[in-house]
mmCIF file with all atom_site columns, C-alpha atoms in Angstrom:
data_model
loop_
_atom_site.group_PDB
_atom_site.id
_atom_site.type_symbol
_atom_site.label_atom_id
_atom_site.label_alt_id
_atom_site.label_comp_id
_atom_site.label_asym_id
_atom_site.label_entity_id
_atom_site.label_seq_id
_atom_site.pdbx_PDB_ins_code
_atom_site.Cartn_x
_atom_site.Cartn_y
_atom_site.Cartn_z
_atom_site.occupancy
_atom_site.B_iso_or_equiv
_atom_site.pdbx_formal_charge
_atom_site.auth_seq_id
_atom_site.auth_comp_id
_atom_site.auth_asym_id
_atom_site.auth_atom_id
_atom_site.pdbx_PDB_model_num
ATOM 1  C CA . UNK P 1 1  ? -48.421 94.324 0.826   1.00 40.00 ? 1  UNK P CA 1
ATOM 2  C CA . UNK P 1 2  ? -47.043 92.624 3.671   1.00 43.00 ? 2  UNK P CA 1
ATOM 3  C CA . UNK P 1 3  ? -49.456 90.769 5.969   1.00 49.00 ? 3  UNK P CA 1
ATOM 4  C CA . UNK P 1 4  ? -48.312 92.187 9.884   1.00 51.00 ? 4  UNK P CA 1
ATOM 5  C CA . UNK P 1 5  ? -49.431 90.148 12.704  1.00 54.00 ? 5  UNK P CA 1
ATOM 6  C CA . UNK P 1 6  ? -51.346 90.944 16.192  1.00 56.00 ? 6  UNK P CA 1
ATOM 7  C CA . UNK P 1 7  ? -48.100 92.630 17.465  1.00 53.00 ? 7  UNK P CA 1
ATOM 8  C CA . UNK P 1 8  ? -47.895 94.860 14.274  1.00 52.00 ? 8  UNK P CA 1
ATOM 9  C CA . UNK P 1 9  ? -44.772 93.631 12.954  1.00 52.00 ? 9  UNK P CA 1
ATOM 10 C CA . UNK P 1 10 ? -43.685 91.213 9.771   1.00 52.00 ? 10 UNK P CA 1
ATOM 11 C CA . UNK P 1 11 ? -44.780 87.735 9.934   1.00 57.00 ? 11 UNK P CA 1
ATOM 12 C CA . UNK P 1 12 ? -41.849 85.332 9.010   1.00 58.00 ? 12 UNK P CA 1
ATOM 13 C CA . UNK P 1 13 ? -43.354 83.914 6.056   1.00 57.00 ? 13 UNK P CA 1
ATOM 14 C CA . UNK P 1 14 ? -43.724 87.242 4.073   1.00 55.00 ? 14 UNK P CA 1
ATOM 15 C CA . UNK P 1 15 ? -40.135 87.796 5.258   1.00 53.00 ? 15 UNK P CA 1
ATOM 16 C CA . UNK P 1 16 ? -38.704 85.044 2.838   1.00 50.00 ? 16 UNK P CA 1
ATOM 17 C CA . UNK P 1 17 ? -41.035 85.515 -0.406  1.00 48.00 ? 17 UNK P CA 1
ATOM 18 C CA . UNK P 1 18 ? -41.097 84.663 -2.754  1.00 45.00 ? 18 UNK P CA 1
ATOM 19 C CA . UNK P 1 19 ? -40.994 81.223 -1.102  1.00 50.00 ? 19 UNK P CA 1
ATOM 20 C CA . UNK P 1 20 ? -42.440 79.001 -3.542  1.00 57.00 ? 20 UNK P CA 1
ATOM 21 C CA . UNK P 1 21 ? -41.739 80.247 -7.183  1.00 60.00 ? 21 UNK P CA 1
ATOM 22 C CA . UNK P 1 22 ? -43.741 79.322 -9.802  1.00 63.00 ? 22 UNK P CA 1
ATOM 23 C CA . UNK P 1 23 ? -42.980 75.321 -11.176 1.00 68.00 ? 23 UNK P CA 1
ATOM 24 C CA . UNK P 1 24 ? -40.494 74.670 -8.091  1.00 72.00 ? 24 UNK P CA 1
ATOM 25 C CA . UNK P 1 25 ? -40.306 70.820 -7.724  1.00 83.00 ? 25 UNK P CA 1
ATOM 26 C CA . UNK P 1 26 ? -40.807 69.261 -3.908  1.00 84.00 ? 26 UNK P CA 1
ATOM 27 C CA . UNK P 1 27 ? -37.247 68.797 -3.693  1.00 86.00 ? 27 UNK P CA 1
ATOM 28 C CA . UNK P 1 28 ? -36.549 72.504 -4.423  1.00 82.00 ? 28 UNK P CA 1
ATOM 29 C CA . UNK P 1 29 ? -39.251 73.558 -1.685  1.00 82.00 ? 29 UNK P CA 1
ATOM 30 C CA . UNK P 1 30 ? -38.168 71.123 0.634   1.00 86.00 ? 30 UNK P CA 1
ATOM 31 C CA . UNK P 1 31 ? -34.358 72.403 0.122   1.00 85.00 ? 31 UNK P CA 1
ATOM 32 C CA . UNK P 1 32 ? -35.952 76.125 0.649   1.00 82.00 ? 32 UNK P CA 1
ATOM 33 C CA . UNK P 1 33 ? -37.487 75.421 4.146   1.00 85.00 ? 33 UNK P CA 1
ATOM 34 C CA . UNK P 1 34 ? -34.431 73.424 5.256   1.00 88.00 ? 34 UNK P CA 1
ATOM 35 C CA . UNK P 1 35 ? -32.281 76.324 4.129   1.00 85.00 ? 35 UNK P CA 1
ATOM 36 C CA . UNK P 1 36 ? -34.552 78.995 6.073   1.00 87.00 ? 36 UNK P CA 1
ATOM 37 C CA . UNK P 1 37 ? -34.651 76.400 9.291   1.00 91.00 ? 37 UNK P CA 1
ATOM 38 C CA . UNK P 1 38 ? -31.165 76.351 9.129   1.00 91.00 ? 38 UNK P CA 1
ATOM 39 C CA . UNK P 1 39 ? -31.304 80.250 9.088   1.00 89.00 ? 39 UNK P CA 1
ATOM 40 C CA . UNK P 1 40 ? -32.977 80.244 12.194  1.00 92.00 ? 40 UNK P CA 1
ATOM 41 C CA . UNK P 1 41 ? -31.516 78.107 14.350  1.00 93.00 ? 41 UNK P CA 1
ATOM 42 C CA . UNK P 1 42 ? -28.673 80.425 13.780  1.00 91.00 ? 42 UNK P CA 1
ATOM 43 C CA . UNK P 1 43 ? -30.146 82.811 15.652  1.00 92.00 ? 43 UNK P CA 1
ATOM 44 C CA . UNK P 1 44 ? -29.025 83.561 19.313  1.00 94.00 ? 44 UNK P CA 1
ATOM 45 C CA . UNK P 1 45 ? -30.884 81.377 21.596  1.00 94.00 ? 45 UNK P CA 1
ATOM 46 C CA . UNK P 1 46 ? -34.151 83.513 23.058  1.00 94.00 ? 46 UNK P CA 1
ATOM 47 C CA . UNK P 1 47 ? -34.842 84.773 19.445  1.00 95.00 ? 47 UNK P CA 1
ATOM 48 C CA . UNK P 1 48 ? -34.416 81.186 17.620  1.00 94.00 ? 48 UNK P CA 1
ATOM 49 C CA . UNK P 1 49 ? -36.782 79.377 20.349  1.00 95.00 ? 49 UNK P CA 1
ATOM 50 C CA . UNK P 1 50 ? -39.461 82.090 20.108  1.00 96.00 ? 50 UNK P CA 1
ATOM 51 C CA . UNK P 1 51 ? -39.574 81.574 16.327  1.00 94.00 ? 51 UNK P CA 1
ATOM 52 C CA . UNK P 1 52 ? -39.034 78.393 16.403  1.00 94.00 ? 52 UNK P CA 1
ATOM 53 C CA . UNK P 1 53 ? -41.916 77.759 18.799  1.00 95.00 ? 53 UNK P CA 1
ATOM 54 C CA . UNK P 1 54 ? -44.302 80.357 17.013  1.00 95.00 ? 54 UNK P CA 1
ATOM 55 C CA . UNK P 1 55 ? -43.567 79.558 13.981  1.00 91.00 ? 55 UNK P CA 1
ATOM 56 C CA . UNK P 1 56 ? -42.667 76.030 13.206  1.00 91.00 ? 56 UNK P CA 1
ATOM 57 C CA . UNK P 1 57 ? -44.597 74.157 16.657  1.00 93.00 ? 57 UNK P CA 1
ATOM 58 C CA . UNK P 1 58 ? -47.686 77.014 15.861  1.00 94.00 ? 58 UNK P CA 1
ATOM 59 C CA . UNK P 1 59 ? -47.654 78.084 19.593  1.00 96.00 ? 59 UNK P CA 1
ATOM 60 C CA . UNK P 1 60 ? -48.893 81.365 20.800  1.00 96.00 ? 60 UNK P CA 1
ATOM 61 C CA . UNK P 1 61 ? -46.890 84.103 22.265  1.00 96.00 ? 61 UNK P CA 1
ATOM 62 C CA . UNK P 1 62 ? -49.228 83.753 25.605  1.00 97.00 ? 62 UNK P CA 1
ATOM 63 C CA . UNK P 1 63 ? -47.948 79.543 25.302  1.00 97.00 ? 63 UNK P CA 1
ATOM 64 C CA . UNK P 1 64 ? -44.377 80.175 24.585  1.00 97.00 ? 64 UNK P CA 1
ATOM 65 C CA . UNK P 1 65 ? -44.477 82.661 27.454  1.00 97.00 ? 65 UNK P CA 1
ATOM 66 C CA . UNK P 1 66 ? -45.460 79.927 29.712  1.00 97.00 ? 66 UNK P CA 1
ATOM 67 C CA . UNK P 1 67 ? -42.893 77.690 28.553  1.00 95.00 ? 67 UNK P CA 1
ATOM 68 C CA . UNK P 1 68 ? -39.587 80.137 28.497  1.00 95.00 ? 68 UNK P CA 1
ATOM 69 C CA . UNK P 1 69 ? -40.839 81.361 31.388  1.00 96.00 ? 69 UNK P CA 1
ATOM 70 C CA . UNK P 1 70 ? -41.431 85.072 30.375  1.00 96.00 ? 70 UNK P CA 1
ATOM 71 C CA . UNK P 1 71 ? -43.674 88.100 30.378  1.00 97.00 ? 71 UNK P CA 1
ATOM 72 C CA . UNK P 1 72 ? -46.276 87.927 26.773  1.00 97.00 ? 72 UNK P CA 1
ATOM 73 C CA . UNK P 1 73 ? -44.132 91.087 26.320  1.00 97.00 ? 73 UNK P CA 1
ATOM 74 C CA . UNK P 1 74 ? -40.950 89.915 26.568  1.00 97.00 ? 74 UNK P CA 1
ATOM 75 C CA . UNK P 1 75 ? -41.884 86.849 23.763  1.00 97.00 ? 75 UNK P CA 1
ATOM 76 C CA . UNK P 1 76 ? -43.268 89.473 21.408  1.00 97.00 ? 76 UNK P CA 1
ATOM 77 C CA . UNK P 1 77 ? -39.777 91.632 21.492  1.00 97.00 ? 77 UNK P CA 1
ATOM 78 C CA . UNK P 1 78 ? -38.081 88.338 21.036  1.00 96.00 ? 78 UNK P CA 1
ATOM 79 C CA . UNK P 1 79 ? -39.944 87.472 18.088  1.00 96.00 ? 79 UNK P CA 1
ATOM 80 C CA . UNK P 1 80 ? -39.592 91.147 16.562  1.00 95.00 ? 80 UNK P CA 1
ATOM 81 C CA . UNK P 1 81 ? -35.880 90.948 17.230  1.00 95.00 ? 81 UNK P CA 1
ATOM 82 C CA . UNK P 1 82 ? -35.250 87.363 15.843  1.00 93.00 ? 82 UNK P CA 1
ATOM 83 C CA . UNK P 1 83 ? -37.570 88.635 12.592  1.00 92.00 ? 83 UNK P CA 1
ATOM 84 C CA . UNK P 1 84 ? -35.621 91.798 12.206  1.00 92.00 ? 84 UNK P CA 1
ATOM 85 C CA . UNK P 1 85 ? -31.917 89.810 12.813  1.00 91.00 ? 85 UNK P CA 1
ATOM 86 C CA . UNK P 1 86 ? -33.262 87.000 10.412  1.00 87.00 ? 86 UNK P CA 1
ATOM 87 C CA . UNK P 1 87 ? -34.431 89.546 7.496   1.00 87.00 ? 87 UNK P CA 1
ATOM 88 C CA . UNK P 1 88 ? -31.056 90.836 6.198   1.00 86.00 ? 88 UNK P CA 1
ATOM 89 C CA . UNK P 1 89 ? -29.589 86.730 6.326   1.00 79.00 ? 89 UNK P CA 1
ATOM 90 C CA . UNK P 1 90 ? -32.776 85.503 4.510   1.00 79.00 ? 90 UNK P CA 1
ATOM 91 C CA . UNK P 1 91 ? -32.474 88.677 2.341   1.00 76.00 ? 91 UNK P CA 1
ATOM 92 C CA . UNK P 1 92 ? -28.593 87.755 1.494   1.00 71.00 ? 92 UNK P CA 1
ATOM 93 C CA . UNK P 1 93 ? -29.626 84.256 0.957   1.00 63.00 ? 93 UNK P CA 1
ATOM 94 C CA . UNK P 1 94 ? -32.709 84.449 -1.317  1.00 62.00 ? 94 UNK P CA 1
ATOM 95 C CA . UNK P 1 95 ? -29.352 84.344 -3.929  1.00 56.00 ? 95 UNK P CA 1
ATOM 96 C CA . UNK P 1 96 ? -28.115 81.008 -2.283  1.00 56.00 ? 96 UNK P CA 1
ATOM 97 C CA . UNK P 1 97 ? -31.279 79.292 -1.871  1.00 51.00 ? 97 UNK P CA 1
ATOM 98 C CA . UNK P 1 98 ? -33.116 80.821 -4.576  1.00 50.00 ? 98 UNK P CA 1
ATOM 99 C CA . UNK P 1 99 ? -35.690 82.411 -2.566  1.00 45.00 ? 99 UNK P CA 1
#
């Protein structure tokens, strides 16, 4: 089951399971999350600094609303947008990356 979070939608890391398969090596994880950051900051702009700052710098939606400079409500969309743009890439590359 996937875990939603306060906003009721996906969080990012049950997006890209399996992320760590069974035996993977440090290397192979470290490729993984280079692979997925590289996902992201292919995302337009508003979405990739919303995950980017939620996810990655751990940053709240009320923090990163202070920082871009928008409404709590306008960071949540953001981040539900970015998530739902970044699932059918991270989906398609699971193959690449061995997700």
């Amino acid at each position: 089951m996937r875990r939603r979070d306060r906003q009721g939608t996906v969080a990012l890391d049950d997006i890209a399971e399996p992320v760590a398969p069974m035996g993977a090596t440090d290397r192979e994880l470290e490729a993984r999350a280079e692979g997925v950051l590289e996902l992201v900051m292919a995302l337009p702009l508003e979405y990739r600094e919303a995950i980017y700052l939620h996810y990655y710098e751990e940053y709240s939606i009320k923090q990163i609303a202070a920082i871009v400079h928008a409404s709590e409500s306008a960071v949540a969309t953001r981040l539900s947008r970015g998530r739902s743009k970044l699932r059918p890439t991270l989906e398609g590359a699971r193959h690449e990356f061995d997700l």
